[in-house]
Tab-separated table of C-alpha atoms (C1' of nucleotides) in Angstrom:
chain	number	residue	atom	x	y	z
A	1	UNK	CA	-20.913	10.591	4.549
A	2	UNK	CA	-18.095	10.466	7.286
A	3	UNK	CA	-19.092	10.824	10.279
A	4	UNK	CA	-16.977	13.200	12.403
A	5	UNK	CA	-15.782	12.482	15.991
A	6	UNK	CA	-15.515	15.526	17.337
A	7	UNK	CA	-17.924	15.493	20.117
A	8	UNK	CA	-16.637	12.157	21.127
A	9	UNK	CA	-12.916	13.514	21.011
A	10	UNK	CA	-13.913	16.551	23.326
A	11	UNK	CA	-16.393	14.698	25.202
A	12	UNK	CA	-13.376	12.920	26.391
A	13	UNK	CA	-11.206	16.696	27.114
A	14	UNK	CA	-9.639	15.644	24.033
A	15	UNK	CA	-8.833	18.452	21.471
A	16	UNK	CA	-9.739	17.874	17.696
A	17	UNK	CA	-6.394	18.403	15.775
A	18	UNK	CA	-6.321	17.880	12.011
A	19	UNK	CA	-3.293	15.262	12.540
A	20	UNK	CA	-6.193	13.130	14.766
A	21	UNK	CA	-9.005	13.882	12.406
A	22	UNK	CA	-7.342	12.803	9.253
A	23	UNK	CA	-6.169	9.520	11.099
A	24	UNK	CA	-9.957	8.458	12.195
A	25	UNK	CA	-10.744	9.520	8.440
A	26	UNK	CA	-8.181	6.900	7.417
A	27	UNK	CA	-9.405	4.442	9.397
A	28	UNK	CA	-12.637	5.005	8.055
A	29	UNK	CA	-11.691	4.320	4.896
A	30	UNK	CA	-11.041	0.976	5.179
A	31	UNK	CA	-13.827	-0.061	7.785
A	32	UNK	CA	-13.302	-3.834	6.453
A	33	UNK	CA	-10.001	-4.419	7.446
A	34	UNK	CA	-7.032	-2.814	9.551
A	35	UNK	CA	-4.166	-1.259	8.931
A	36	UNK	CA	-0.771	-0.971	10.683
A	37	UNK	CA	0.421	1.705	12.812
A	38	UNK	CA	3.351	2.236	9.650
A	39	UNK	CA	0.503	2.319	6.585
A	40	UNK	CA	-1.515	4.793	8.134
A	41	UNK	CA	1.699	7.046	8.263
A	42	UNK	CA	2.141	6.799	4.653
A	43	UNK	CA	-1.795	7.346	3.893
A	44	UNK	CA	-1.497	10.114	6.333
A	45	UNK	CA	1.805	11.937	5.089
A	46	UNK	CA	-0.256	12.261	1.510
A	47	UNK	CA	-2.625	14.646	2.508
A	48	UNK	CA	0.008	16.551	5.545
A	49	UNK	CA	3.499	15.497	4.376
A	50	UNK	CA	5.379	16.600	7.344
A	51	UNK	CA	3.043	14.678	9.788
A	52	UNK	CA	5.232	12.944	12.213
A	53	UNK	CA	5.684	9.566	13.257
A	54	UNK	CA	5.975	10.140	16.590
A	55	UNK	CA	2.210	11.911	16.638
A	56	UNK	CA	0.691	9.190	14.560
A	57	UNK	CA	1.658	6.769	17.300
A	58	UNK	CA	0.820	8.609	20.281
A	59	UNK	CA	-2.570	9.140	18.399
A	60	UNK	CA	-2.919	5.584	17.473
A	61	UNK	CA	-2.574	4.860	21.655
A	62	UNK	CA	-4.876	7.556	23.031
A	63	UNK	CA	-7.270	6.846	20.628
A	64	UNK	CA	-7.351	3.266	21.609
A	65	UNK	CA	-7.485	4.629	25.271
A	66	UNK	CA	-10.838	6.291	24.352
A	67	UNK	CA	-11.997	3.845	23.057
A	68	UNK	CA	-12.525	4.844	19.353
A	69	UNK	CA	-10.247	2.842	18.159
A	70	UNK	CA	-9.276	-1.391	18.660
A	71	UNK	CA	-5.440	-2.653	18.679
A	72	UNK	CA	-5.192	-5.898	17.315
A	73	UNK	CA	-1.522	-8.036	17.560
A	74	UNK	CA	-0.933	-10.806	15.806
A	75	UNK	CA	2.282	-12.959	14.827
A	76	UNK	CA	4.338	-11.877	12.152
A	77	UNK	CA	3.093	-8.798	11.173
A	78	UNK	CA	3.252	-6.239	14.474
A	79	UNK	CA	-0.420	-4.229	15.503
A	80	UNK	CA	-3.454	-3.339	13.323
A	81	UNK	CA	-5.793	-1.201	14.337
A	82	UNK	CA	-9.450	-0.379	13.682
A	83	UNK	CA	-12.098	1.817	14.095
A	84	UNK	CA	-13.830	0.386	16.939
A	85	UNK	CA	-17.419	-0.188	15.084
A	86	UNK	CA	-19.763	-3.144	16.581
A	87	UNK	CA	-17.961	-5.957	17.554
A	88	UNK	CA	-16.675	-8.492	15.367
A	89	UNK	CA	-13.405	-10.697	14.673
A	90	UNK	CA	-11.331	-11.600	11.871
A	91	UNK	CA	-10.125	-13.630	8.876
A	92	UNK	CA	-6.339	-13.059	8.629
A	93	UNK	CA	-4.346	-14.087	6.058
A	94	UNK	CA	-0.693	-15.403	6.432
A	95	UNK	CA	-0.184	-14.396	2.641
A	96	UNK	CA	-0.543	-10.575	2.741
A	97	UNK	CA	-1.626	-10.446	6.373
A	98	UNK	CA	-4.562	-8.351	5.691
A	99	UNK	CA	-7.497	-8.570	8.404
A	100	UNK	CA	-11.115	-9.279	7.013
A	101	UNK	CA	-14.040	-8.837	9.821
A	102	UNK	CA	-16.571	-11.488	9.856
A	103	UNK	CA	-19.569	-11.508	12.097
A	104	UNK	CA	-19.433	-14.745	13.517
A	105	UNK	CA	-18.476	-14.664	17.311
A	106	UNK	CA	-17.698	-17.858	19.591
A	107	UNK	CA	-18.258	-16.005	22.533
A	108	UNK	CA	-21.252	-17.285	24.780
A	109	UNK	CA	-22.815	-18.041	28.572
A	110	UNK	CA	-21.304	-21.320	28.196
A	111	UNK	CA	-17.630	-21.145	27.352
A	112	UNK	CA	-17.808	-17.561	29.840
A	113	UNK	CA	-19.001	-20.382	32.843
A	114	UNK	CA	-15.778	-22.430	31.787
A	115	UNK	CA	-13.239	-19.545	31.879
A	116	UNK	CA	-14.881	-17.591	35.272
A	117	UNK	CA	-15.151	-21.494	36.979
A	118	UNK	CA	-11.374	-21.642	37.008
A	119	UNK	CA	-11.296	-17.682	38.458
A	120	UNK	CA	-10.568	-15.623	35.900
A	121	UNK	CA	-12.571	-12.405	35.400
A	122	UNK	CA	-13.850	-13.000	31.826
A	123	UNK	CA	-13.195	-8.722	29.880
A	124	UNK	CA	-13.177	-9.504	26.335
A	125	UNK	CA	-12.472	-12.288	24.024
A	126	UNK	CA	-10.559	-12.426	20.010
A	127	UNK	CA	-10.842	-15.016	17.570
A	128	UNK	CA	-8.869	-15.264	14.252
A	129	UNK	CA	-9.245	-17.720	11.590
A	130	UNK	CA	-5.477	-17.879	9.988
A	131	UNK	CA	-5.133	-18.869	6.123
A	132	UNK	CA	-4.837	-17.883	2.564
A	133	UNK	CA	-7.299	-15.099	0.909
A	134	UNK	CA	-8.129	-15.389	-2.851
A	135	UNK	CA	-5.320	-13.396	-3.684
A	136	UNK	CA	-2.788	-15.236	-1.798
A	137	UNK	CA	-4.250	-18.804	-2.447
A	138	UNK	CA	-2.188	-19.853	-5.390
A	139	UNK	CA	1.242	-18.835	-3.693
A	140	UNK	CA	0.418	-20.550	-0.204
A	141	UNK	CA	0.022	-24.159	-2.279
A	142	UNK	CA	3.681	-23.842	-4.067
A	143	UNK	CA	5.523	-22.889	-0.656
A	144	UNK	CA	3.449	-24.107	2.776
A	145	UNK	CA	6.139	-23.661	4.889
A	146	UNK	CA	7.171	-20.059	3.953
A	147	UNK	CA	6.157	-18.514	7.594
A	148	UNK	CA	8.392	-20.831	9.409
A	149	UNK	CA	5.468	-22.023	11.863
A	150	UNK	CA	4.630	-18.620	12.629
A	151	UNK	CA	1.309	-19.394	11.736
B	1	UNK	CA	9.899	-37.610	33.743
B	2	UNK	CA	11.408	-35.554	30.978
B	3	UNK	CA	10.862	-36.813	27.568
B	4	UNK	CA	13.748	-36.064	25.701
B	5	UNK	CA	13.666	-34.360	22.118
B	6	UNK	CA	16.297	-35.546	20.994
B	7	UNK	CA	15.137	-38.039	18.310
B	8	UNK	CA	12.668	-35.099	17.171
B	9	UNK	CA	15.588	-32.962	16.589
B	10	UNK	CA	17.723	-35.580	14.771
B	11	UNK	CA	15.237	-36.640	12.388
B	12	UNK	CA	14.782	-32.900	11.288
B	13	UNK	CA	18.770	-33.055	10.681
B	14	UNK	CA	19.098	-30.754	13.840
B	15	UNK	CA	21.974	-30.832	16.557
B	16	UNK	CA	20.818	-31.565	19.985
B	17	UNK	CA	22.724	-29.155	21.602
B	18	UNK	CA	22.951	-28.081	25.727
B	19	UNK	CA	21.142	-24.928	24.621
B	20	UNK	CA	18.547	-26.540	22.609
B	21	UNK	CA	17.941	-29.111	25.468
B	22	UNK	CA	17.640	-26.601	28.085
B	23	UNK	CA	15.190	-24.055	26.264
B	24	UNK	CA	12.984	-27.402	25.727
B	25	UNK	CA	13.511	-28.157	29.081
B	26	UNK	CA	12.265	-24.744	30.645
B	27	UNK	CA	9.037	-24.751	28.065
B	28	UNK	CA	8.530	-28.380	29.731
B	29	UNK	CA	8.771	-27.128	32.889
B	30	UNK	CA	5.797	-24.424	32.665
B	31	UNK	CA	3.446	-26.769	30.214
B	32	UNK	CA	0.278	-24.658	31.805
B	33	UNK	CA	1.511	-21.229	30.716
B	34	UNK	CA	3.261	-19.862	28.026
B	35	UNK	CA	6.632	-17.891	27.769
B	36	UNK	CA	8.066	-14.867	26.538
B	37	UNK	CA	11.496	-15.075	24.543
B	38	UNK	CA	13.319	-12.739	27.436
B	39	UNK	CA	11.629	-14.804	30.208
B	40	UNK	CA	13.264	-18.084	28.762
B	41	UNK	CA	16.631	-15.950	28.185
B	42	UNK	CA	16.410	-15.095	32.187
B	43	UNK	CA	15.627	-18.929	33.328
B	44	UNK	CA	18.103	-20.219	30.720
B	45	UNK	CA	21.092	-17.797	32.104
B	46	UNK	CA	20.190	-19.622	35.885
B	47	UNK	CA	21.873	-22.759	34.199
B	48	UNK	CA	24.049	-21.464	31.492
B	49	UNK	CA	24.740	-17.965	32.270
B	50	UNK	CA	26.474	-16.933	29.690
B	51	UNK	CA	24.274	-18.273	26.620
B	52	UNK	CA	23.242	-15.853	24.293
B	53	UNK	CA	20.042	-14.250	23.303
B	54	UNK	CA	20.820	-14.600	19.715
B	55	UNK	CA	21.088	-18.151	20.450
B	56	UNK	CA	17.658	-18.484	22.067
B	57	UNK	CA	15.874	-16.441	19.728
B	58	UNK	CA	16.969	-18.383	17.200
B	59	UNK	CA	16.635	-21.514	18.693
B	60	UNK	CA	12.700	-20.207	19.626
B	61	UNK	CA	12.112	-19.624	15.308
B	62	UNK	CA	14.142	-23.173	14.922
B	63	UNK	CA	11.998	-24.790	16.914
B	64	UNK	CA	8.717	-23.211	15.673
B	65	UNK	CA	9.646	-24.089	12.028
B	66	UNK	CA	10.034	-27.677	13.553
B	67	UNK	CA	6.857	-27.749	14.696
B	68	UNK	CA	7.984	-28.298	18.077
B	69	UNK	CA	7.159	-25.001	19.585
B	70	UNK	CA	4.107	-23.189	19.000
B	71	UNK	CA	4.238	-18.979	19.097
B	72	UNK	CA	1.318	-16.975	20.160
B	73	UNK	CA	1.375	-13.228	20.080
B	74	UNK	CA	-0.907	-10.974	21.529
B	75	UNK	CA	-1.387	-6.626	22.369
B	76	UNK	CA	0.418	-5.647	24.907
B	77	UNK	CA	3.878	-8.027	25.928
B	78	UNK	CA	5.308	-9.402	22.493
B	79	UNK	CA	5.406	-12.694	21.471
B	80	UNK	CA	4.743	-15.909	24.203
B	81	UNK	CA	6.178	-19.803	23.028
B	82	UNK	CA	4.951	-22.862	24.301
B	83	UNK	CA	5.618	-26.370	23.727
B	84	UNK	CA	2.903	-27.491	21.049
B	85	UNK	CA	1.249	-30.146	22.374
B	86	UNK	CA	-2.575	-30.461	22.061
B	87	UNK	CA	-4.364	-28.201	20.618
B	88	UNK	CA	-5.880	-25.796	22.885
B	89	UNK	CA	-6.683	-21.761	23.404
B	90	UNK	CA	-5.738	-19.539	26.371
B	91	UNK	CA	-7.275	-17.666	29.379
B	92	UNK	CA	-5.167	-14.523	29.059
B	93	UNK	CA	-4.108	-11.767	32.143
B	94	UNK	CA	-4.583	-8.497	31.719
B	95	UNK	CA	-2.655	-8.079	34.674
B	96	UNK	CA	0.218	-10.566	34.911
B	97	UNK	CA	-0.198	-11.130	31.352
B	98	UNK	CA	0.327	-14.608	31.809
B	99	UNK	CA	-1.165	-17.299	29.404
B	100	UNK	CA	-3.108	-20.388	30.595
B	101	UNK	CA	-4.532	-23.017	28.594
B	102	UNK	CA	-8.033	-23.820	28.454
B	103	UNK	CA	-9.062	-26.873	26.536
B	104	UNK	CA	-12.410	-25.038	24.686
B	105	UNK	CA	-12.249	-24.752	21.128
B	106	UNK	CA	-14.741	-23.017	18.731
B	107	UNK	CA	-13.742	-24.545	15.810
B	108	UNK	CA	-16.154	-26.732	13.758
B	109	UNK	CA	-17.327	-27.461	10.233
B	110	UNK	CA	-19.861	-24.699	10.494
B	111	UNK	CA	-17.112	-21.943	11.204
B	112	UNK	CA	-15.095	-23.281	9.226
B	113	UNK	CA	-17.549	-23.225	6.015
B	114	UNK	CA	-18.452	-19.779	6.998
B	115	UNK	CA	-15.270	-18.535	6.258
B	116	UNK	CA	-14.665	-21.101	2.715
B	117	UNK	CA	-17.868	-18.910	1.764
B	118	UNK	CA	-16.028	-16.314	1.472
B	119	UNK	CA	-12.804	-17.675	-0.941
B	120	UNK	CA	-10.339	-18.121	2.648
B	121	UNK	CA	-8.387	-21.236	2.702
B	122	UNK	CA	-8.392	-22.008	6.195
B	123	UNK	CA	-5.136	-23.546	8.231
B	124	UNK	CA	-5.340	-22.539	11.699
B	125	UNK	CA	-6.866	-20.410	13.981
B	126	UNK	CA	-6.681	-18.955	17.185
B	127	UNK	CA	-9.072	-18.081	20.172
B	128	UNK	CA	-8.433	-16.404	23.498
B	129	UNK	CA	-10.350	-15.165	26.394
B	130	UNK	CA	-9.059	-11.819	28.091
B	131	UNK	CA	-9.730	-10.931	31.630
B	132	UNK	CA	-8.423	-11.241	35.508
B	133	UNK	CA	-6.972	-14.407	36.590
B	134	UNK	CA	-7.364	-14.756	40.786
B	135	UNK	CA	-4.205	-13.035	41.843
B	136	UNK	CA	-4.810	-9.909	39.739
B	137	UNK	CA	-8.963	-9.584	39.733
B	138	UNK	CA	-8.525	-7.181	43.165
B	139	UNK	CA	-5.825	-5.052	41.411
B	140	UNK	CA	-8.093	-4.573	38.336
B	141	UNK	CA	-10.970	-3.589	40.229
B	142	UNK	CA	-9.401	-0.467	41.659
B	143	UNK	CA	-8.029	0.900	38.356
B	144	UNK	CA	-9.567	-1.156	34.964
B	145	UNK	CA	-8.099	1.793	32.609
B	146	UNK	CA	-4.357	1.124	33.449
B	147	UNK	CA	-3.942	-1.251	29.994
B	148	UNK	CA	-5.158	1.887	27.590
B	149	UNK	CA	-7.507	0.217	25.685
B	150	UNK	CA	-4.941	-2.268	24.535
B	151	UNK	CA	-7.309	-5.033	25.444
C	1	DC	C1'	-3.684	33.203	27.064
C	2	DT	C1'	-2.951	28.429	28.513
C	3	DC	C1'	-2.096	23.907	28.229
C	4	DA	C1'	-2.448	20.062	25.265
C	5	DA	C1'	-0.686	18.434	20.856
C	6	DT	C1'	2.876	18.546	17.370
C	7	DG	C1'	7.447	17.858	14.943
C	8	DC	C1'	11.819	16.382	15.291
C	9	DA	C1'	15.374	13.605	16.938
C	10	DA	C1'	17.165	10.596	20.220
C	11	DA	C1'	16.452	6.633	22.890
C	12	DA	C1'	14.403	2.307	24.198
C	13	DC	C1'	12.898	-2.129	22.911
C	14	DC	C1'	12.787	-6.426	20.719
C	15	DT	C1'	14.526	-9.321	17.244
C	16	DT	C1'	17.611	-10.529	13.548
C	17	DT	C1'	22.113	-10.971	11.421
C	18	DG	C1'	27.366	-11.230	10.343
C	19	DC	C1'	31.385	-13.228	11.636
C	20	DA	C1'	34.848	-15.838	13.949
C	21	DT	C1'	35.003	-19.775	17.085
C	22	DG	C1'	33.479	-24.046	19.099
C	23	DG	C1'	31.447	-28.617	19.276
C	24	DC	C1'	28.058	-32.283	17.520
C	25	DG	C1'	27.727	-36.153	14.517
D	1	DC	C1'	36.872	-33.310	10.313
D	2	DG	C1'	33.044	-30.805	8.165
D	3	DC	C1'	29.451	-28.072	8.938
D	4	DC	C1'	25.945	-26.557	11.985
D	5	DA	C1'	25.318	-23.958	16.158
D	6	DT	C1'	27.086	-20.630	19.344
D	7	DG	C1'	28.613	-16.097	21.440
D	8	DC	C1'	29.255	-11.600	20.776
D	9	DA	C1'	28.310	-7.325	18.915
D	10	DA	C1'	26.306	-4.603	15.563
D	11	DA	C1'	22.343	-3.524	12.868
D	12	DG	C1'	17.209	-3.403	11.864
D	13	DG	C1'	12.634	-2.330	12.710
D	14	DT	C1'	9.097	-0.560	15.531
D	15	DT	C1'	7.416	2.188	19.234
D	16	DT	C1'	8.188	5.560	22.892
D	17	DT	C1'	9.941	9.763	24.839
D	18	DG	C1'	12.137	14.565	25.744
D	19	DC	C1'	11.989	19.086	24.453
D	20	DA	C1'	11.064	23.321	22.195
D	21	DT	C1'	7.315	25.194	19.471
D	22	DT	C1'	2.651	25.537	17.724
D	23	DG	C1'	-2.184	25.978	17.857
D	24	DA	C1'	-6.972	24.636	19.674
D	25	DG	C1'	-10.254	26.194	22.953
DNA sequence: CTCAATGCAAAACCTTTGCATGGCG
DNA sequence: CGCCATGCAAAGGTTTTGCATTGAG
């Protein structure tokens, strides 16, 4: 069942709109990977056609404020967001730049020693493993070079 | 000293021209941190005011395809370009938003099968640690909510 | 009722591109 | 000298913003 984030919406003095609960719904569609600010306009626009662009952004940002949702930037393909479930990172791949969560997380006492030793006031942490899904496999051999070292 | 690029560029059958030597020269200059396309536009224009974005931003996706540039992008301030020497990750600002490289990396045969399990074909990957560096840590104290969630 | 949220359109960014000119090899 | 690289300006794509109107609480 979808789970509806109402109370967590006006918990936060936020109203519940249809515009903002058909663009968590979308997101929760596609819990395993993200989408871009530009695809969840076109999902969204099929069930409210004359949804603007203009609200689907400002959504995308105060959601992220809240905290519901996760931003994710990347190079070559602008943000993805998420719903912001458990933590996790991501597979990403440089064929159709779709993001795949996997559990694993690098993240530990040790490496957070390293980075607060030089100063720095450890918040959060991403890591992405770059390279070619199933799909995209056979077309990465032919041309390696196609993403000009945007890798 | 400076090490010149020259023979790198020639024996890609590229011109080593004043503009190319200078935005090699400025990456050089800040190996600890990384860059953003504008900021090597303003520091270029101090020695050859009137070169032209165009000309660096193409020069930046020149030198990338090279291999002689690396290009890291990230939520919140577009894309940053370093010279790509050793491999290594970043501490990032969430204040200053500047990049600084940290020599950790949690890459190893064991991540690496994990994510051959599931049918990726691995070629890079990409870790960074988000938080305060020294300068900004009192700043973010007094008001952690001013980056909207885009961690 | 009131104030936040929306739709629309314009503007603000950042980056790429077309074209004539200049300069490296 | 030929062709690549440059400068300039225009165009492209994405995200933000201003303003009048709508609608949730």
């Amino acid at each position: 069942m979808l789970p509806s984030y109402d109370k967590e919406l006006q918990s936060h003095g936020c109203k519940v709109t249809p515009q903002r609960s058909l663009i968590l719904d979308i997101l929760h569609e596609s819990l395993a990977h993200t989408m871009t600010a530009d695809e969840i306009v076109g999902l969204a626009r099929e069930q409210q056609p004359n949804i603007s662009a203009g609200t689907v952004y400002r959504n995308l940002n105060t959601l992220c404020e809240l905290g519901l949702l996760k931003c994710l930037d990347s190079v070559g393909d602008g943000r993805h967001y998420e719903l912001n479930t458990g933590h996790h990172h991501h597979l990403v791949c440089l064929g159709c730049r779709q993001r795949v969560a996997i559990d694993f997380c690098p993240m530990n006492s040790e490496v957070r020693d390293l980075a607060e030793k030089s100063g720095f006031a450890v918040e959060d942490h991403n890591f992405e493993i770059k390279g070619y899904c199933t799909k995209c496999r056979a077309g990465a051999k032919r041309s390696p070079d196609t993403n000009g070292g945007m890798i």
